[in-house]
Amino acid sequence: IAGITQAPTSQILAAGRRMTLRCTQDMRHNAMYWYRQDLGLGLRLIHYSNTAGTTGKGEVPDGYSVSRANTDDFPLTLASAVPSQTSVYFCASSDLAGAINEQFFGPGTRLTVL
Amino acid sequence: GQNIDQPTEMTATEGAIVQINCTYQTSGFNGLFWYQQHAGEAPTFLSYNVLDGLEEKGRFSSFLSRSKGYSYLLLKELQMKDSASYLCAVMDSNYQLIWGAGTKLIIKP
């Protein structure tokens, strides 16, 4: 693995179903983030984690949950998917102790909820 | 509230120069980032400014004026591969990134 991986690449999901988007990084970054990107809108932060064992809510957390059991993995769960959660989801990570603290992004998951 | 403004779309000619502007109002400031995002791909880091002035990196330069809440990304010697969206983001007082909606840059031959 090099960088950040996300799975699945894309998914079509029936409304009401539960879905977990996976994210794994191998850069030993302490911070990880989940964003959604919708046409005409900027990236919006869903949840974040500054270190393993801690999580926080971003701008649009409703309907989503996360966990951070270890440094490398940061899964995002939709408990009961709704059509408004149709979006492209990006996972990112950063080194909070770094000089610049730039975020590195995974390739994204394209989710369609019908 | 927090707000990042940048033009929705710009068009430029191959070989020319283009300037993409970004204005911001945020709660606190811990740096301004520019990312490039090609269609269907993830954003990739281009530049970072935390002090006023110009940062140059090859064909790309980024400028910051903190007093004016203003930045621009300057792309020189445009190439067709520069066709992409350019995202402006500000790191706020909580060290979270606030993102603009992005500027779609179209390069014509």
CSV table of C-alpha atoms in Angstrom, one decimal:
chain,number,residue,atom,x,y,z
A,1,ILE,CA,0.0,0.0,0.0
A,2,ALA,CA,1.3,3.5,-0.8
A,3,GLY,CA,-0.6,6.4,0.6
A,4,ILE,CA,-4.3,6.2,1.2
A,5,THR,CA,-6.6,3.5,-0.2
A,6,GLN,CA,-10.4,3.6,-0.1
A,7,ALA,CA,-12.9,0.8,-0.8
A,8,PRO,CA,-15.2,0.3,-2.6
A,9,THR,CA,-14.4,2.5,-5.6
A,10,SER,CA,-18.1,2.9,-6.3
A,11,GLN,CA,-21.4,1.5,-4.9
A,12,ILE,CA,-25.1,1.7,-5.7
A,13,LEU,CA,-27.1,1.2,-2.5
A,14,ALA,CA,-30.8,0.9,-1.7
A,15,ALA,CA,-32.2,3.5,0.7
A,16,GLY,CA,-32.4,2.2,4.2
A,17,ARG,CA,-29.4,-0.1,3.9
A,18,ARG,CA,-26.3,0.1,6.1
A,19,MET,CA,-23.0,0.8,4.4
A,20,THR,CA,-19.4,1.1,5.6
A,21,LEU,CA,-16.8,2.9,3.5
A,22,ARG,CA,-13.2,1.8,4.2
A,23,CYS,CA,-10.1,4.0,4.4
A,24,THR,CA,-6.6,2.9,5.2
A,25,GLN,CA,-3.3,4.9,5.2
A,26,ASP,CA,0.3,3.7,5.5
A,27,MET,CA,1.9,7.0,6.2
A,28,ARG,CA,1.5,6.8,10.0
A,29,HIS,CA,-0.3,10.1,10.0
A,30,ASN,CA,-2.0,10.9,13.2
A,31,ALA,CA,-5.0,12.8,11.7
A,32,MET,CA,-7.6,11.4,9.3
A,33,TYR,CA,-10.7,13.0,7.8
A,34,TRP,CA,-13.8,12.1,5.8
A,35,TYR,CA,-15.3,14.6,3.3
A,36,ARG,CA,-18.1,14.5,0.9
A,37,GLN,CA,-17.9,16.4,-2.4
A,38,ASP,CA,-21.1,17.5,-4.3
A,39,LEU,CA,-21.3,19.4,-7.5
A,40,GLY,CA,-21.1,23.1,-7.0
A,41,LEU,CA,-20.1,22.8,-3.3
A,42,GLY,CA,-16.8,22.7,-1.7
A,43,LEU,CA,-15.5,19.6,0.1
A,44,ARG,CA,-17.5,19.4,3.4
A,45,LEU,CA,-16.0,17.7,6.4
A,46,ILE,CA,-18.1,14.9,7.9
A,47,HIS,CA,-16.0,13.6,10.7
A,48,TYR,CA,-12.3,13.7,11.7
A,49,SER,CA,-9.9,12.1,14.0
A,50,ASN,CA,-6.8,13.8,15.4
A,51,THR,CA,-5.3,10.6,16.8
A,52,ALA,CA,-6.2,7.0,17.3
A,53,GLY,CA,-9.0,6.6,19.8
A,54,THR,CA,-10.6,10.0,19.3
A,55,THR,CA,-13.1,11.4,16.8
A,56,GLY,CA,-14.9,14.6,16.2
A,57,LYS,CA,-17.8,16.0,14.2
A,58,GLY,CA,-17.3,18.1,11.2
A,59,GLU,CA,-19.7,20.4,9.3
A,60,VAL,CA,-22.2,17.6,8.1
A,61,PRO,CA,-22.0,14.7,10.6
A,62,ASP,CA,-25.7,13.7,10.7
A,63,GLY,CA,-26.4,10.2,9.4
A,64,TYR,CA,-22.7,9.2,9.6
A,65,SER,CA,-20.5,7.6,12.2
A,66,VAL,CA,-16.8,6.8,12.4
A,67,SER,CA,-14.3,4.9,14.5
A,68,ARG,CA,-10.6,5.1,14.9
A,69,ALA,CA,-9.4,1.9,16.6
A,70,ASN,CA,-5.8,2.2,15.3
A,71,THR,CA,-3.6,4.7,13.4
A,72,ASP,CA,-4.1,3.2,9.9
A,73,ASP,CA,-7.9,2.7,9.5
A,74,PHE,CA,-10.8,5.1,9.6
A,75,PRO,CA,-14.1,3.6,8.4
A,76,LEU,CA,-17.2,5.7,7.7
A,77,THR,CA,-20.6,4.1,8.3
A,78,LEU,CA,-24.0,5.1,7.0
A,79,ALA,CA,-26.4,3.5,9.4
A,80,SER,CA,-29.5,3.9,7.1
A,81,ALA,CA,-28.7,5.4,3.8
A,82,VAL,CA,-30.8,8.1,2.3
A,83,PRO,CA,-30.8,9.5,-1.3
A,84,SER,CA,-29.3,12.8,-0.1
A,85,GLN,CA,-26.2,10.9,0.9
A,86,THR,CA,-25.5,10.3,-2.8
A,87,SER,CA,-22.0,11.9,-3.2
A,88,VAL,CA,-18.3,11.3,-3.8
A,89,TYR,CA,-16.6,10.5,-0.5
A,90,PHE,CA,-13.0,11.3,0.1
A,91,CYS,CA,-10.8,10.1,3.0
A,92,ALA,CA,-7.7,12.2,3.8
A,93,SER,CA,-4.9,12.1,6.3
A,94,SER,CA,-2.3,14.6,7.6
A,95,ASP,CA,0.6,14.8,10.0
A,96,LEU,CA,-0.5,17.4,12.6
A,97,ALA,CA,3.1,17.7,13.7
A,98,GLY,CA,4.3,18.5,10.2
A,99,ALA,CA,5.5,22.0,9.2
A,100,ILE,CA,2.6,22.5,6.7
A,101,ASN,CA,0.0,19.9,7.7
A,102,GLU,CA,-1.2,19.4,4.2
A,103,GLN,CA,-3.9,16.7,3.7
A,104,PHE,CA,-3.3,13.7,1.4
A,105,PHE,CA,-6.4,12.3,-0.2
A,106,GLY,CA,-7.5,8.8,-1.1
A,107,PRO,CA,-9.0,8.1,-4.6
A,108,GLY,CA,-12.6,8.5,-3.4
A,109,THR,CA,-15.7,6.4,-3.3
A,110,ARG,CA,-18.6,7.3,-5.5
A,111,LEU,CA,-21.8,6.4,-3.7
A,112,THR,CA,-25.3,6.4,-5.2
A,113,VAL,CA,-28.3,5.8,-2.9
A,114,LEU,CA,-31.5,5.0,-4.7
B,1,GLY,CA,-19.8,32.5,9.3
B,2,GLN,CA,-16.9,31.1,7.4
B,3,ASN,CA,-16.7,31.7,3.6
B,4,ILE,CA,-14.3,31.0,0.8
B,5,ASP,CA,-15.1,32.6,-2.6
B,6,GLN,CA,-13.5,31.8,-5.9
B,7,PRO,CA,-14.8,32.0,-9.5
B,8,THR,CA,-16.7,29.0,-10.7
B,9,GLU,CA,-15.1,28.7,-14.1
B,10,MET,CA,-12.3,30.3,-16.1
B,11,THR,CA,-11.0,29.7,-19.7
B,12,ALA,CA,-7.5,30.3,-20.9
B,13,THR,CA,-5.3,29.6,-23.9
B,14,GLU,CA,-2.4,27.1,-24.0
B,15,GLY,CA,0.9,28.8,-23.4
B,16,ALA,CA,-0.8,31.8,-21.6
B,17,ILE,CA,-0.9,32.9,-18.0
B,18,VAL,CA,-4.0,32.7,-15.8
B,19,GLN,CA,-4.7,34.0,-12.3
B,20,ILE,CA,-7.3,32.4,-10.1
B,21,ASN,CA,-8.4,34.5,-7.2
B,22,CYS,CA,-9.7,33.4,-3.7
B,23,THR,CA,-11.1,35.6,-1.0
B,24,TYR,CA,-11.9,34.3,2.5
B,25,GLN,CA,-13.5,35.1,5.8
B,26,THR,CA,-12.8,32.5,8.5
B,27,SER,CA,-12.6,32.2,12.2
B,28,GLY,CA,-8.9,32.3,12.6
B,29,PHE,CA,-6.2,31.7,10.1
B,30,ASN,CA,-3.5,29.0,10.1
B,31,GLY,CA,-2.5,29.0,6.4
B,32,LEU,CA,-4.1,28.9,3.0
B,33,PHE,CA,-3.8,25.9,0.6
B,34,TRP,CA,-4.3,25.4,-3.1
B,35,TYR,CA,-5.1,22.0,-4.4
B,36,GLN,CA,-5.5,20.7,-8.0
B,37,GLN,CA,-8.3,18.2,-8.8
B,38,HIS,CA,-8.6,16.6,-12.2
B,39,ALA,CA,-12.1,15.3,-13.2
B,40,GLY,CA,-12.8,12.0,-11.4
B,41,GLU,CA,-9.7,12.1,-9.3
B,42,ALA,CA,-8.7,13.1,-5.8
B,43,PRO,CA,-7.4,16.6,-4.9
B,44,THR,CA,-3.6,16.9,-4.8
B,45,PHE,CA,-1.6,19.5,-2.9
B,46,LEU,CA,-0.2,22.4,-4.9
B,47,SER,CA,0.9,25.2,-2.5
B,48,TYR,CA,0.7,26.6,1.0
B,49,ASN,CA,0.9,30.2,2.2
B,50,VAL,CA,0.9,31.4,5.8
B,51,LEU,CA,2.9,34.6,5.5
B,52,ASP,CA,2.1,37.5,3.2
B,53,GLY,CA,3.8,37.4,-0.2
B,54,LEU,CA,4.5,35.2,-3.1
B,55,GLU,CA,5.5,31.5,-3.1
B,56,GLU,CA,6.9,30.2,-6.4
B,57,LYS,CA,7.0,26.6,-7.4
B,58,GLY,CA,7.9,26.0,-11.0
B,59,ARG,CA,5.1,27.2,-13.3
B,60,PHE,CA,2.8,27.8,-10.3
B,61,SER,CA,2.9,30.6,-7.8
B,62,SER,CA,0.6,31.5,-5.0
B,63,PHE,CA,0.2,34.9,-3.3
B,64,LEU,CA,-1.3,35.8,0.1
B,65,SER,CA,-2.5,39.0,1.7
B,66,ARG,CA,-3.8,38.3,5.1
B,67,SER,CA,-5.0,41.8,5.8
B,68,LYS,CA,-7.2,41.7,2.7
B,69,GLY,CA,-8.3,38.0,3.1
B,70,TYR,CA,-7.1,37.4,-0.4
B,71,SER,CA,-5.0,34.9,-2.3
B,72,TYR,CA,-4.4,34.0,-5.9
B,73,LEU,CA,-2.9,31.1,-7.8
B,74,LEU,CA,-0.9,32.0,-10.9
B,75,LEU,CA,-0.3,29.4,-13.6
B,76,LYS,CA,2.3,30.3,-16.3
B,77,GLU,CA,3.0,28.6,-19.6
B,78,LEU,CA,-0.3,26.8,-19.5
B,79,GLN,CA,-0.4,23.3,-20.8
B,80,MET,CA,-3.5,21.2,-21.7
B,81,LYS,CA,-2.8,19.0,-18.7
B,82,ASP,CA,-3.5,22.0,-16.4
B,83,SER,CA,-7.2,21.7,-17.3
B,84,ALA,CA,-8.6,20.8,-13.8
B,85,SER,CA,-10.4,22.3,-10.9
B,86,TYR,CA,-8.4,24.4,-8.5
B,87,LEU,CA,-9.5,24.4,-4.9
B,88,CYS,CA,-8.7,27.1,-2.3
B,89,ALA,CA,-8.8,26.1,1.4
B,90,VAL,CA,-8.1,28.0,4.6
B,91,MET,CA,-7.0,26.3,7.8
B,92,ASP,CA,-9.1,27.9,10.6
B,93,SER,CA,-8.5,28.4,14.3
B,94,ASN,CA,-9.4,24.7,15.0
B,95,TYR,CA,-6.9,23.5,12.4
B,96,GLN,CA,-9.7,22.4,10.1
B,97,LEU,CA,-9.7,23.1,6.4
B,98,ILE,CA,-12.5,25.3,5.1
B,99,TRP,CA,-12.9,24.7,1.3
B,100,GLY,CA,-14.0,26.9,-1.6
B,101,ALA,CA,-16.2,25.3,-4.2
B,102,GLY,CA,-13.3,25.3,-6.7
B,103,THR,CA,-12.6,27.0,-10.0
B,104,LYS,CA,-12.8,24.9,-13.1
B,105,LEU,CA,-10.1,25.9,-15.5
B,106,ILE,CA,-10.6,25.1,-19.2
B,107,ILE,CA,-7.5,25.3,-21.4
B,108,LYS,CA,-8.0,25.8,-25.1
B,109,PRO,CA,-5.4,25.1,-27.8
